[in-house]
Amino acid sequence: MRRVDPGSKGGRMTGRVTLVGGGPGREDLLTLAGARALADADVVLFDRLAPHERLHELAPGAELVDVGKRPGHHAVPQHEIEALLVEHALAGRHVVRLKGGDPYVLGRGSEEVLACHAAGVPVEVIPGVTSAVAVPGAAGIPLTHRGVSHLFTVVSGHAPLTETELEHLAGLGGTIVVLMGVNSLPSLTAGLARYGMPAQMPVAIIERGFRPDQRTTIGDLADIVVSAGRARVASPAVVVVGEVVRLAHDGDAGAAELMERAAGFTAVAR
């Protein structure tokens, strides 16, 4: 739990803001600290990707405000969300900002903290389970595996990467995780291939993680865009690029092959 408390301005009594990471969308993955904050809330501003189906029970008596953020659509602009947080807190209320995933992982949580700082509103940040790790795990894909991948990079897919970013990403190795990356998938795969990533590199797209209709589409760097089009892949989705995808895709046979390769890598390293 991270507390950021700038105090009050000029002795004025204020409420407080708590940013809560709601996790990847399933209610039972909400942290205990997050649940306690909701139970104590006077106002809850929530996103569509946060667990919100039973908010009236999790935050009894609180005013529930749907700020409508989902991939590709922001019903309430970010600056207005920040203004609402400050307005309610200055009126003496405990405001919970319930976000999907973790507030500090491509969640614009730091912008909301800064807005509270500027207004003299005490703010606390409760971390959540980020979909960057949890959703691949729900599809059976580990982001690291001894001898195969010892690092992973999380990338925003909101906008195409620059040529410099693509070059560094292709050369870094390990596993690449792209959040909100369905629309930018063509430019991402083409860019990685342009800077030397093998055409056979496995790619997985996990849609609607932790929901009953969760679905995984598998391909490689050369054909995943076509496969995604045929499958009508849509947001919300997490894209994973890397050899670790084979651990889920090929089952036990694929895992055994990777284990043999990993052992070889380890032997060479020694």
XYZ file of C-alpha atoms in Angstrom:
270
model
C 0.000 0.000 0.000
C 1.406 3.426 -0.926
C 0.284 6.567 0.921
C 0.896 10.039 -0.499
C -0.376 12.713 1.877
C 0.342 16.374 1.117
C -1.846 17.512 4.026
C -4.381 20.310 3.761
C -4.163 23.822 2.414
C -4.588 26.734 4.779
C -6.086 24.564 7.529
C -9.060 23.666 5.322
C -10.553 20.301 6.219
C -10.776 17.955 3.268
C -11.810 14.425 2.566
C -9.437 11.997 0.926
C -8.921 10.005 -2.233
C -7.976 6.343 -2.465
C -6.842 4.938 -5.801
C -7.660 1.230 -5.829
C -6.277 -1.235 -8.328
C -9.206 -3.534 -9.038
C -7.165 -6.265 -10.708
C -7.956 -7.908 -14.046
C -11.723 -7.769 -13.583
C -12.732 -10.718 -11.425
C -14.056 -9.656 -8.054
C -12.202 -12.296 -6.043
C -8.888 -10.923 -7.346
C -9.548 -7.579 -5.659
C -7.163 -7.133 -2.710
C -8.348 -7.078 0.893
C -7.102 -3.495 1.231
C -9.081 -2.526 -1.857
C -12.233 -4.138 -0.511
C -11.828 -2.305 2.803
C -11.432 1.023 1.004
C -14.613 0.408 -0.995
C -16.551 -0.479 2.146
C -15.533 2.878 3.650
C -16.186 4.975 0.528
C -18.640 7.835 0.206
C -18.149 8.075 -3.567
C -16.738 5.534 -6.040
C -15.569 6.523 -9.525
C -15.112 3.290 -11.465
C -13.950 2.063 -14.857
C -15.678 -0.616 -16.933
C -12.669 -2.962 -16.670
C -12.714 -2.842 -12.872
C -14.907 -5.337 -10.965
C -18.143 -3.370 -10.725
C -21.062 -5.802 -11.034
C -21.613 -5.872 -7.240
C -20.302 -2.450 -6.317
C -23.559 -1.663 -4.534
C -22.639 -4.450 -2.092
C -18.901 -3.757 -1.916
C -19.506 -0.038 -1.322
C -22.876 0.105 0.488
C -24.297 3.590 0.705
C -21.676 5.100 -1.603
C -22.509 7.184 -4.643
C -21.401 5.157 -7.684
C -20.144 7.099 -10.689
C -19.415 5.246 -13.931
C -16.664 7.224 -15.657
C -16.952 4.834 -18.568
C -13.314 4.209 -19.473
C -12.838 1.184 -21.665
C -10.497 0.483 -24.602
C -11.053 3.074 -27.316
C -13.794 4.927 -25.469
C -13.565 7.403 -22.601
C -17.039 8.641 -21.680
C -15.542 11.061 -19.141
C -12.260 12.724 -20.198
C -9.292 12.241 -17.876
C -9.158 15.867 -16.770
C -12.810 15.727 -15.755
C -12.198 12.567 -13.726
C -9.412 14.348 -11.889
C -11.696 17.334 -11.269
C -14.398 15.042 -9.844
C -11.912 13.402 -7.474
C -10.822 16.777 -6.138
C -14.353 18.228 -5.987
C -15.746 15.366 -3.896
C -12.688 15.237 -1.622
C -12.790 18.986 -0.946
C -16.420 18.512 0.087
C -15.174 16.215 2.855
C -15.892 12.848 1.243
C -13.811 9.688 0.998
C -13.500 9.138 -2.741
C -12.399 5.780 -4.132
C -11.120 5.705 -7.700
C -11.571 2.078 -8.746
C -9.409 1.208 -11.734
C -8.746 -1.967 -13.665
C -5.389 -3.662 -13.066
C -2.858 -1.608 -11.120
C -3.175 2.200 -10.996
C 0.518 2.682 -11.808
C 0.782 0.233 -14.739
C -0.495 2.170 -17.780
C -3.417 3.265 -15.628
C -2.827 7.041 -15.422
C -2.856 6.748 -11.657
C 0.114 9.071 -11.279
C -1.818 11.818 -13.090
C -4.636 11.508 -10.588
C -2.197 11.560 -7.669
C -0.626 14.750 -9.026
C -4.074 16.353 -9.375
C -4.754 15.559 -5.710
C -1.349 16.950 -4.727
C -2.082 20.192 -6.536
C -5.381 20.580 -4.669
C -3.960 19.642 -1.277
C -6.038 16.450 -1.089
C -4.612 13.464 0.837
C -4.312 10.480 -1.475
C -3.487 6.825 -0.996
C -2.674 4.248 -3.673
C -3.631 0.599 -3.179
C -1.937 -1.614 -5.781
C -3.829 -4.181 -7.797
C -3.062 -7.326 -9.766
C -1.976 -6.081 -13.188
C -3.479 -7.733 -16.230
C -0.018 -7.645 -17.824
C 0.934 -10.610 -15.628
C -2.398 -12.105 -14.602
C -4.093 -12.469 -17.993
C -1.223 -14.371 -19.674
C -1.162 -16.557 -16.556
C -4.874 -17.262 -16.947
C -4.059 -18.579 -20.426
C -1.266 -20.769 -19.056
C 1.525 -18.531 -20.340
C 4.368 -17.708 -17.924
C 6.191 -14.477 -18.668
C 9.506 -15.907 -17.519
C 10.931 -19.426 -17.649
C 14.410 -20.520 -16.679
C 16.669 -20.671 -19.712
C 13.982 -19.325 -22.050
C 13.086 -15.848 -20.827
C 14.465 -14.043 -17.790
C 12.811 -10.682 -18.477
C 9.594 -9.200 -19.736
C 8.680 -5.782 -21.077
C 5.225 -4.213 -20.749
C 4.204 -1.910 -23.598
C 1.176 0.287 -24.200
C -0.579 -0.435 -27.479
C -2.541 2.805 -27.520
C -0.296 4.273 -30.219
C 2.301 2.857 -32.633
C 5.849 2.670 -31.292
C 8.608 4.765 -32.813
C 11.280 3.194 -34.982
C 13.797 3.578 -32.165
C 11.460 1.887 -29.684
C 10.782 -0.982 -32.086
C 14.494 -1.503 -32.716
C 15.292 -1.654 -29.005
C 12.290 -3.874 -28.267
C 13.206 -6.367 -30.990
C 16.766 -6.573 -29.750
C 16.027 -6.820 -26.049
C 14.900 -10.440 -26.007
C 12.662 -12.000 -23.388
C 8.886 -11.634 -23.423
C 6.881 -8.664 -24.699
C 3.462 -7.935 -23.206
C 1.248 -5.396 -24.947
C -1.777 -3.932 -23.192
C -4.550 -2.468 -25.337
C -2.650 -3.608 -28.405
C -5.258 -5.017 -30.785
C -5.465 -1.937 -33.001
C -1.694 -1.434 -33.144
C -0.920 -5.123 -33.760
C -0.130 -4.726 -37.487
C 2.399 -1.942 -36.926
C 3.931 -3.753 -33.936
C 4.490 -7.075 -35.698
C 5.756 -5.429 -38.875
C 8.156 -3.277 -36.871
C 9.541 -6.175 -34.831
C 10.080 -8.171 -38.019
C 11.769 -5.193 -39.662
C 14.332 -5.117 -36.876
C 15.179 -8.783 -36.980
C 12.698 -10.687 -34.834
C 12.185 -14.162 -36.376
C 8.970 -14.695 -38.344
C 8.353 -17.885 -36.329
C 8.301 -16.093 -32.965
C 5.115 -17.230 -31.158
C 2.409 -14.655 -30.411
C -0.708 -15.038 -28.273
C -3.714 -12.732 -27.947
C -5.820 -13.303 -24.834
C -9.219 -11.647 -24.987
C -11.498 -10.936 -22.029
C -9.147 -12.350 -19.411
C -10.783 -14.026 -16.403
C -14.242 -13.778 -17.924
C -16.339 -16.840 -18.783
C -15.790 -16.105 -22.489
C -11.995 -15.734 -22.256
C -10.346 -16.769 -25.522
C -6.765 -17.175 -26.732
C -5.666 -16.840 -30.355
C -2.225 -18.233 -31.192
C -0.001 -17.525 -34.178
C 3.477 -16.391 -34.993
C 4.905 -13.018 -35.869
C 4.352 -13.586 -39.587
C 0.692 -14.628 -39.467
C -0.856 -13.369 -36.220
C -2.466 -10.328 -37.857
C -4.291 -12.566 -40.347
C -5.229 -15.047 -37.604
C -6.546 -12.223 -35.409
C -8.641 -10.901 -38.286
C -10.149 -14.287 -39.004
C -10.961 -14.758 -35.322
C -12.421 -11.232 -35.086
C -10.231 -10.487 -32.103
C -11.394 -7.452 -30.126
C -10.481 -5.473 -27.026
C -10.006 -5.880 -24.147
C -7.054 -8.112 -24.931
C -3.459 -8.723 -23.900
C -0.837 -9.589 -26.525
C 2.166 -11.751 -25.599
C 5.174 -12.119 -27.895
C 7.877 -14.626 -27.021
C 9.020 -18.238 -26.813
C 7.128 -18.700 -23.533
C 3.898 -18.787 -25.550
C 4.849 -22.315 -26.648
C 4.485 -23.526 -23.071
C 0.745 -22.930 -23.286
C 0.238 -23.475 -27.009
C 2.013 -26.802 -27.476
C 1.157 -28.334 -24.110
C 3.409 -30.963 -22.559
C 5.275 -31.693 -25.796
C 6.117 -28.054 -26.298
C 7.153 -27.706 -22.669
C 9.467 -30.708 -22.923
C 11.145 -29.284 -26.018
C 11.626 -25.919 -24.362
C 13.046 -27.574 -21.245
C 15.617 -29.360 -23.399
C 16.538 -26.121 -25.134
C 16.727 -24.336 -21.788
C 19.079 -26.994 -20.461
C 21.259 -26.455 -23.520
C 21.299 -22.714 -22.994
C 22.311 -23.222 -19.361
C 25.098 -25.611 -20.328
C 26.485 -23.115 -22.861
C 26.294 -20.314 -20.284
C 28.439 -22.354 -17.891
